Coordinates of C-alpha atoms in Angstrom, one line a residue:
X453 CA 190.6 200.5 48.0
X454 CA 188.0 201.7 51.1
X455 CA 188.8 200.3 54.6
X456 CA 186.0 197.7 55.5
X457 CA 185.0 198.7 59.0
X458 CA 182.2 196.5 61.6
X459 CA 179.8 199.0 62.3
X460 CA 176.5 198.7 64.1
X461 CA 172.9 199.5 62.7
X462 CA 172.2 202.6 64.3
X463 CA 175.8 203.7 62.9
X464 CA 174.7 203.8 59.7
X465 CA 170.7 203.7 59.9
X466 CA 167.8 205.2 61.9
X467 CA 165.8 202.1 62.9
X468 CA 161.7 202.9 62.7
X469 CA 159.0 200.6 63.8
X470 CA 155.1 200.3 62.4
X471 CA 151.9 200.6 63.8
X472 CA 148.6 199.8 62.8
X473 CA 145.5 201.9 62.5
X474 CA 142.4 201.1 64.1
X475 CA 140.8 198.2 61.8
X476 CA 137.4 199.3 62.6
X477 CA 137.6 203.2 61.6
X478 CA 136.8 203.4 57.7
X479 CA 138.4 206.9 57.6
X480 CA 141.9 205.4 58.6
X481 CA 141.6 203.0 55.4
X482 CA 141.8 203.1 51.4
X483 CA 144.4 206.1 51.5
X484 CA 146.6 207.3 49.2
X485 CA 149.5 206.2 52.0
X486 CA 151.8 203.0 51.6
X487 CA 151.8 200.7 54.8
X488 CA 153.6 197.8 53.9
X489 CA 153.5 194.1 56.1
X490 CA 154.9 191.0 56.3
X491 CA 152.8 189.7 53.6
X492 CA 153.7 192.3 50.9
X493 CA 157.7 191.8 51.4
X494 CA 156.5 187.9 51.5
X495 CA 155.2 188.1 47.5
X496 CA 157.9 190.2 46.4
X497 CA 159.8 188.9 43.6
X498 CA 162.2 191.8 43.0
X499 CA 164.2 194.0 45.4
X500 CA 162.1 197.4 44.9
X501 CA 158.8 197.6 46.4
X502 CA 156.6 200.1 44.8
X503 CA 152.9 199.6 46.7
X504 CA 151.6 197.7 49.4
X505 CA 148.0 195.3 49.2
X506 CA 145.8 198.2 51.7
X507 CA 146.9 201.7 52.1
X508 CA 146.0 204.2 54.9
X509 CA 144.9 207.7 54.9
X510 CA 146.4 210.4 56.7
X511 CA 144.1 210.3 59.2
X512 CA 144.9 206.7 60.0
X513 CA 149.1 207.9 60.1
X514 CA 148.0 210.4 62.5
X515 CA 146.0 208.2 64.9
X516 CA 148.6 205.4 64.5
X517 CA 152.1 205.8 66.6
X518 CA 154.0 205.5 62.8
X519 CA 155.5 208.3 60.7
X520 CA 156.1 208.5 57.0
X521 CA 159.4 207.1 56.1
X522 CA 161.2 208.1 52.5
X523 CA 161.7 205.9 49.6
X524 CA 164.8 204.1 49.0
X525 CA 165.3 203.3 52.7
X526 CA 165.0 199.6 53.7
X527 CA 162.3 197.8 54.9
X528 CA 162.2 194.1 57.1
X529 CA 160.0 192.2 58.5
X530 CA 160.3 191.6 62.2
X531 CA 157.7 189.4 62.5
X532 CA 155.7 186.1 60.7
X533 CA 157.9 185.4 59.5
X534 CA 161.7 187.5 60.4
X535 CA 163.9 188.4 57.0
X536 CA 162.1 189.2 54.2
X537 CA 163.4 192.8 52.7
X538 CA 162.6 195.0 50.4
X539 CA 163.2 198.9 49.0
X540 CA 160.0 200.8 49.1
X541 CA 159.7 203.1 45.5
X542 CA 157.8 205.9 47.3
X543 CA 157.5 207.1 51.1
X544 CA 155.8 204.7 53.0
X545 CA 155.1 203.5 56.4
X546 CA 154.5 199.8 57.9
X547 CA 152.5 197.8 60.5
X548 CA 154.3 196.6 63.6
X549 CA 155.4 193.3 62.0
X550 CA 158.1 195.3 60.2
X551 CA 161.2 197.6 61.2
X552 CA 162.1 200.4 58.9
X553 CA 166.0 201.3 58.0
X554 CA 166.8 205.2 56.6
X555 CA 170.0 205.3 55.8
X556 CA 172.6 207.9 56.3
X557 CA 174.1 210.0 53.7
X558 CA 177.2 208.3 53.3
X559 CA 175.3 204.5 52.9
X560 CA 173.9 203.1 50.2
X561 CA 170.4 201.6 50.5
X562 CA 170.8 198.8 47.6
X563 CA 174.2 197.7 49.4
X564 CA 172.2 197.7 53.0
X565 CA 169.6 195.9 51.2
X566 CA 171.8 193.1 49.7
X567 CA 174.2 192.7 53.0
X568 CA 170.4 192.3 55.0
X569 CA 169.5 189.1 52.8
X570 CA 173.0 187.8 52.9
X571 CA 173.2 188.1 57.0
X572 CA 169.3 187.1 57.6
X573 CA 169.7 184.4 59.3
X574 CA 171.5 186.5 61.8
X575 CA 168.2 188.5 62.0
X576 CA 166.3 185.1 62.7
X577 CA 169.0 184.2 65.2
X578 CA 167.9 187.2 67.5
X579 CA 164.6 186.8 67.4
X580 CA 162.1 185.4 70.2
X581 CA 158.4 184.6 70.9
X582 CA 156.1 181.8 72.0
X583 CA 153.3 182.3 69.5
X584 CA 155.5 183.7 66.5
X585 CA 159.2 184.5 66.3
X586 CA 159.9 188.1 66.6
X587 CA 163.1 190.4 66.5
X588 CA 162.8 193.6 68.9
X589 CA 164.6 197.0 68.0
X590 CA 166.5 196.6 70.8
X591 CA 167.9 193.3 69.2
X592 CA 168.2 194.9 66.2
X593 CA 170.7 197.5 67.7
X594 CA 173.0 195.0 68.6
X595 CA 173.8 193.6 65.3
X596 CA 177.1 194.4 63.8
X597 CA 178.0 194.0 59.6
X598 CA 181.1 194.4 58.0
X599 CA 180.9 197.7 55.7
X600 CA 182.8 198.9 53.3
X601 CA 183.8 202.8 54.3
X602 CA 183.4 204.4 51.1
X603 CA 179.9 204.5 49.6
X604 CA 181.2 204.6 45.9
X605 CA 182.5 200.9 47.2
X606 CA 179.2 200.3 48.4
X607 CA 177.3 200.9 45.0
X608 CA 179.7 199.5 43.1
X609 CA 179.4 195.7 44.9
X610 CA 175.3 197.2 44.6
X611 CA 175.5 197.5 41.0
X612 CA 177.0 194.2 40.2
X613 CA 174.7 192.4 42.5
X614 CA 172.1 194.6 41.2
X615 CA 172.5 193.0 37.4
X616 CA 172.6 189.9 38.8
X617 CA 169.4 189.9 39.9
X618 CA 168.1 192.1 37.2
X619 CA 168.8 188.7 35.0
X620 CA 166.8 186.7 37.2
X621 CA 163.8 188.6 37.1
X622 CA 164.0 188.9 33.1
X623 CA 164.7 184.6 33.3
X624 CA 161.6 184.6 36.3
X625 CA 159.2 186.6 33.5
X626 CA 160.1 184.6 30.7
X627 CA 159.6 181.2 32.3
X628 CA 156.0 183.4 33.4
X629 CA 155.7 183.9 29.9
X630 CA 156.3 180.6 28.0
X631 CA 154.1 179.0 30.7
X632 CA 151.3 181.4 30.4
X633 CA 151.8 180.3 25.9
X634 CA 151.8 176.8 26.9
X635 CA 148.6 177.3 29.2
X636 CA 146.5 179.2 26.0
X637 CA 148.2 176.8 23.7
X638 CA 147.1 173.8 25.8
X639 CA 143.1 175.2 25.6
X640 CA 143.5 175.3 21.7
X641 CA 145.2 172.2 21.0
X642 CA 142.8 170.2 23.6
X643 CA 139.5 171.9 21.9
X644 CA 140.1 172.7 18.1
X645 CA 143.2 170.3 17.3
X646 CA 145.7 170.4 14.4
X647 CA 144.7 170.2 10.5
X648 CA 147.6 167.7 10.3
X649 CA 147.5 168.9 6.5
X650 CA 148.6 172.3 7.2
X651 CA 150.3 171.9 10.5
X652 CA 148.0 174.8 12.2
X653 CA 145.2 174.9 14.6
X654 CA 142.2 174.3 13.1
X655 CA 139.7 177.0 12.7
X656 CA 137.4 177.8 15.6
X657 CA 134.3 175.9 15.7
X658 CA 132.6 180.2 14.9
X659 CA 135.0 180.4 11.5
X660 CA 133.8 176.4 10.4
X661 CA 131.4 174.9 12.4
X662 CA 131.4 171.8 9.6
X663 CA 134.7 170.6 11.0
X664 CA 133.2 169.8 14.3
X665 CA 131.1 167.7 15.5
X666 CA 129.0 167.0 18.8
X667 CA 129.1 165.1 21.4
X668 CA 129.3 164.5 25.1
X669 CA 131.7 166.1 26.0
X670 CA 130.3 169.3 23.9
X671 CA 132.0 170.0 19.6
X672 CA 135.1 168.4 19.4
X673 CA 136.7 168.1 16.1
X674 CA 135.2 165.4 13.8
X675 CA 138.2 163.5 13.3
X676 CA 137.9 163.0 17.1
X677 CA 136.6 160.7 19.3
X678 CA 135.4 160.4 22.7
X679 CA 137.2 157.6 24.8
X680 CA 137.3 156.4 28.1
X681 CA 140.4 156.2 29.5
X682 CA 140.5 152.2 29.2
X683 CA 139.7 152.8 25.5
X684 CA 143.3 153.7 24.8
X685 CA 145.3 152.3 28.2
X686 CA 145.5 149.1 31.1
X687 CA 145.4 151.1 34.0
X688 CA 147.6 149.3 36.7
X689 CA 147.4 149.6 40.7
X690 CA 150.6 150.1 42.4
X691 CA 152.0 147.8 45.2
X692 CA 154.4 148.0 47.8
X693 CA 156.5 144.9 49.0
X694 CA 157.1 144.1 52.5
X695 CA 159.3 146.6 54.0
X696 CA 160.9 144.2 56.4
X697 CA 162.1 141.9 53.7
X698 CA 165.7 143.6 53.1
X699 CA 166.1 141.1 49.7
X700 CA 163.0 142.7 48.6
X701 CA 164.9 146.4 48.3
X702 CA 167.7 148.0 46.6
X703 CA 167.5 146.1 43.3
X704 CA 167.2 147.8 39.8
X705 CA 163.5 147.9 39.1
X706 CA 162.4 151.8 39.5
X707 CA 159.5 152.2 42.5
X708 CA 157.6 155.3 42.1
X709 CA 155.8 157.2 44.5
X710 CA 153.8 160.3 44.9
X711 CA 156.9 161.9 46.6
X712 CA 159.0 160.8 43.5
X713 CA 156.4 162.7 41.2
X714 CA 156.3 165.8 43.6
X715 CA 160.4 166.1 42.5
X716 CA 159.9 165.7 38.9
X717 CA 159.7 169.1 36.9
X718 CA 158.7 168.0 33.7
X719 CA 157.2 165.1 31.6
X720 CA 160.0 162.4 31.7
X721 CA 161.5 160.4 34.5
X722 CA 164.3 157.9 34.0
X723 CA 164.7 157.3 37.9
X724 CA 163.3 156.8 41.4
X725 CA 164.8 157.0 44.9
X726 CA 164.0 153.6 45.6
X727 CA 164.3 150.7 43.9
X728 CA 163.1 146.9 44.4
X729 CA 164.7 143.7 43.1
X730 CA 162.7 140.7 41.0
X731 CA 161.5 139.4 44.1
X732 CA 160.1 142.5 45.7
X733 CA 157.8 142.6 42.5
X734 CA 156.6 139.3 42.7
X735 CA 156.4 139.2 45.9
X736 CA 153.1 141.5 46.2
X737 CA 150.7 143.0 43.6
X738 CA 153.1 145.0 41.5
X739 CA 153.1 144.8 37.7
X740 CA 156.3 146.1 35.3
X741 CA 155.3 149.2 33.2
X742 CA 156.9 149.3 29.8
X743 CA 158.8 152.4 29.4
X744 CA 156.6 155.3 27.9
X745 CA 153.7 154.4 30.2
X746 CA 152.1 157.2 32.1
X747 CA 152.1 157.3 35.3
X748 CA 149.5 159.8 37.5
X749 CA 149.7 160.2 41.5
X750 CA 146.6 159.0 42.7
X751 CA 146.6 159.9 46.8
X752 CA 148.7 162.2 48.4
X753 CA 148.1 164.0 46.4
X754 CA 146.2 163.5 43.5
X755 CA 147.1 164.9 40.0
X756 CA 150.7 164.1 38.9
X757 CA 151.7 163.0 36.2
X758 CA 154.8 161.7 34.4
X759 CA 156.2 159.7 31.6
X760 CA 158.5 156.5 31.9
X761 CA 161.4 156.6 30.2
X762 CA 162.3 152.9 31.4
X763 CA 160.5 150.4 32.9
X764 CA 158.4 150.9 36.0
X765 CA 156.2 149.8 38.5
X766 CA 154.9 152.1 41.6
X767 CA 153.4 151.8 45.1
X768 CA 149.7 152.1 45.9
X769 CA 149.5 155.6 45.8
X770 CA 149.9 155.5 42.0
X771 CA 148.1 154.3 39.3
X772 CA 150.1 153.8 35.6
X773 CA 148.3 153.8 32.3
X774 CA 150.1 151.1 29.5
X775 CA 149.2 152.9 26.3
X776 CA 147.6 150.3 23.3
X777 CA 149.0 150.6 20.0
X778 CA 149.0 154.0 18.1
X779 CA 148.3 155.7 20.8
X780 CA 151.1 158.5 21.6
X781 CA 152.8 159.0 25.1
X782 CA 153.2 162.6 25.4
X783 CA 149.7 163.8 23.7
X784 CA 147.9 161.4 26.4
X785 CA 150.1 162.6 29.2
X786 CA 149.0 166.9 28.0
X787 CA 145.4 165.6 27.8
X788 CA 145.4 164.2 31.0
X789 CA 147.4 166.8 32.8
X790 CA 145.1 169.2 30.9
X791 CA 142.4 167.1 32.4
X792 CA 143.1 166.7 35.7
X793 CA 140.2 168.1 37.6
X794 CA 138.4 165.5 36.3
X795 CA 140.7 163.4 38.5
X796 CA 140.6 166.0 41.4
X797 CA 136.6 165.8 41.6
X798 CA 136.6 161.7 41.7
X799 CA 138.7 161.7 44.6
X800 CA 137.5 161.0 48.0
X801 CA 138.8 159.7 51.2
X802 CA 138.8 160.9 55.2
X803 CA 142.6 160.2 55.8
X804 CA 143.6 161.5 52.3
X805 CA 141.5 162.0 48.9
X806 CA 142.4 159.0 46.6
X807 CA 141.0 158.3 43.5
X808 CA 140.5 155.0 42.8
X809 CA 140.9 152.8 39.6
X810 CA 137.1 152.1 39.4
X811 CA 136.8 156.0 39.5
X812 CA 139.0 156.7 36.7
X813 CA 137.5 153.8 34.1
X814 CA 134.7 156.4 34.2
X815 CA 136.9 159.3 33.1
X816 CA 136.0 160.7 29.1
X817 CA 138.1 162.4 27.2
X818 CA 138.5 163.8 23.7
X819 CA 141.2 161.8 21.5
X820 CA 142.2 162.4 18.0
X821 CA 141.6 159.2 16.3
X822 CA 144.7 159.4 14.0
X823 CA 148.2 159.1 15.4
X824 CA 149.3 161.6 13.1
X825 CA 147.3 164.6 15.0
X826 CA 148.7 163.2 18.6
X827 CA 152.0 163.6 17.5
X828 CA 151.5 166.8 15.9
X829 CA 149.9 168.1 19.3
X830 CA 152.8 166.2 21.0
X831 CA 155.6 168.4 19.1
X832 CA 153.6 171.9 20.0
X833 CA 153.7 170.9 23.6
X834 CA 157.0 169.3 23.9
X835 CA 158.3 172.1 22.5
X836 CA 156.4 174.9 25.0
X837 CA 158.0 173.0 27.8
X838 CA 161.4 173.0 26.6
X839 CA 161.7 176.8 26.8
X840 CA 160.5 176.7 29.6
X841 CA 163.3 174.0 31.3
X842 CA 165.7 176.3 29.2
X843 CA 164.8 179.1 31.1
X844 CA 164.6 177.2 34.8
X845 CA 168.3 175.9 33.6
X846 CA 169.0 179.2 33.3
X847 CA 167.6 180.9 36.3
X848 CA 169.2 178.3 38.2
X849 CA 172.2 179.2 37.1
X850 CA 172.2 182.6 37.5
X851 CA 171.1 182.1 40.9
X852 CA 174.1 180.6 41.9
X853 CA 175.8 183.2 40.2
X854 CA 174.4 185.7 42.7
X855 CA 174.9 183.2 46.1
X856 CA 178.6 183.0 44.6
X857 CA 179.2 186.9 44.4
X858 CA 177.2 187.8 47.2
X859 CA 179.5 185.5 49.6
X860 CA 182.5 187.2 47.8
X861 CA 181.5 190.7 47.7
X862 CA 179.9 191.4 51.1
X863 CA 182.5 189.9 53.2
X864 CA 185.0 191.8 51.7
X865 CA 186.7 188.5 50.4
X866 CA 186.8 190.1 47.3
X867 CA 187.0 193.4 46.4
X868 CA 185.8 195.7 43.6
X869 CA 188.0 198.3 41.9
X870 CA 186.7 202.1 41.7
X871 CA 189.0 202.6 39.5
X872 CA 188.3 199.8 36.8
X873 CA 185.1 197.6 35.8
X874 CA 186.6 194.6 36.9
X875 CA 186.7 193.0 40.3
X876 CA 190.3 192.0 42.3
X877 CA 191.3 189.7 44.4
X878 CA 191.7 191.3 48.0

């Protein structure tokens, strides 16, 4: 096994700042020439950069102080914020909000890259400014990292780190991926509907304009109906107990709140971080939700929306819809969500945009009349989002996969064999 050595940054790397053009010369701009900033290493959701959002020409390079730096060195931003990285796919250069890293020979820029992320708040600890933290070169210079002498050592931690993350951008473009199929599937189900008969999305209204029908709301399938919201729900007001009133707290009752709803990832809750007791309830304007009521954020902001899986109530900031008989949870809770800037353009306010419960008795929607098609709808959707929360499971996973190896591997606590594709305990 390689000796691990500390070695400074300009030991191992050629440190290069950016510069910027002048704005105003249209020659300078809309180049063939990579100038990466800030903001591009900000939206990067994979270790390889491969082009920037404006490019100069080489006129601009050669008015600006900034040179051309190769590919696969590695790149940082210095500035607005410190500590994002990335490894640019083709020669490049940078503004001045980001310090460049070529590496030497004998380094290996994936390795560099991977020990940067790992160490960046040390980056951030360095840094200084009054109207936006900023790290200088000179700072930079004085940072030290533990490095692993032998590059084949260095790839090799590379590599494995490298698959890692490989994983979670496969896991980050199928989560991309179910959502964009539950988006499209969403527009079909919420316009043409299911021919419960055969289980499929009824033809457009171009393929059989007989099985729709018109109405307010434009064609909606004639086994529909358009509904106000109080057609198919009570919508209840939250409340909020005196806060002062310690017997009115910690009971067993869930209390939700916008900021409850902002935590929740998908359809269901079952729990709430606070919790009143009988008396809390009684003691102001707050009515018990049966479980499988919806429940929407109404202020703070506006558009939320989750499911009950036990009884409820909620504070002011909410309003909860009790569903009337054969009328399905989950299909109401799509169609709203679906819905929601219906929601979004009722709301008003100075302090915050609310929407209030007089607001949404005037909300329409389109509703299946027969349980049968809400369920069906219901199953399609349910469904979409649980490959998606399969996926999030998994990238989560996988994520802590990487924190794992990445503390073991680039401190050296444990070490990779050159010899073997297994890693040793050093």
């Amino acid at each position: 096994m390689s000796e691990w050595v500390k070695l400074k940054i300009p030991d191992f790397a050629t440190i290069i700042s950016g510069a910027t053009p002048a704005t105003n010369v249209s020659e300078f701009w809309d180049g063939e020439i990579v100038w990466i900033t800030p903001n591009d290493l900000s939206k990067l959701r994979s270790r390889f950069i491969d082009t920037s959002e404006r490019k100069i020409s080489l006129q601009g390079l050669k008015s600006a102080s900034t040179t051309v730096t190769p590919a696969r060195s590695v790149v940082m931003s210095s500035r607005a914020p410190i500590g994002y990285f990335g490894i640019p796919t083709e020669d490049f250069t940078t503004n001045q909000g980001c310090k460049s890293f070529v590496l030497s020979d004998e380094h290996d820029a994936e390795f560099h890259y991977y020990n940067f992320v790992y160490h960046a708040d040390l980056f951030k600890r360095y840094g200084s400014g009054s109207t936006f933290m900023e790290i200088s070169k000179s700072n930079i210079e004085k940072l030290s990292f533990l490095v692993p002498v032998d590059v084949m050592e260095q790839r090799k931690i590379a590599k494995i780190l490298s698959t890692v993350d490989d994983v979670i951008e496969q896991t980050e473009a199928a989560i991309k991926k179910y959502q964009a199929i539950k988006a499209g599937m969403m527009q079909d189900l919420f316009t043409r509907g299911i021919d419960t008969r055969t289980g499929k999305l009824r033809p457009t209204i171009e393929e059989a304009p007989e099985l729709y029908k018109e109405s307010e709301l434009g064609w909606i399938p004639k086994e529909w109906d358009v509904m106000l919201i109080t057609d198919y729900s009570n919508i209840v007001t939250g409340s909020t107990p005196s806060t002062g009133i310690n017997e009115y707290w910690n009971g067993h009752i869930n209390w939700i709140t916008p900021a409850d709803m902002s935590k929740i990832k998908h359809q269901y809750f079952t729990d709430t971080d606070r919790k009143i007791t009988a008396k809390g309830m009684t003691s102001c304007s707050a009515n018990l939700l049966p479980e499988r009521s919806i429940v929407m954020s109404s202020r703070a902001p506006i558009g939320y929306f989750a499911i009950g899986l036990k009884p409820f109530t909620s504070n002011q900031g909410c309003k909860s819809f009790e569903l009337k008989h054969g009328h399905v949870s989950e299909f109401h809770y799509y169609n709203m969500l679906h819905s929601v800037r219906k929601f979004l353009q009722l709301g008003n306010g100075s302090t915050f945009t609310e929407v209030s419960k007089s607001e949404i008795e005037k909300i329409k929607l389109p509703v299946p009349v027969y349980n049968e098609e809400q369920q069906a709808i219901s199953c399609i959707l349910i469904s979409c989002d649980e490959s998606i929360r399969k996926e999030e499971n998994a990238l989560i996973k996988y994520r802590l996969i990487k924190q794992g190896l990445m503390a073991d591997l680039l401190t050296g606590k444990v070490r990779v064999n050159l010899n073997e594709k297994k890693v040793e305990n050093g």
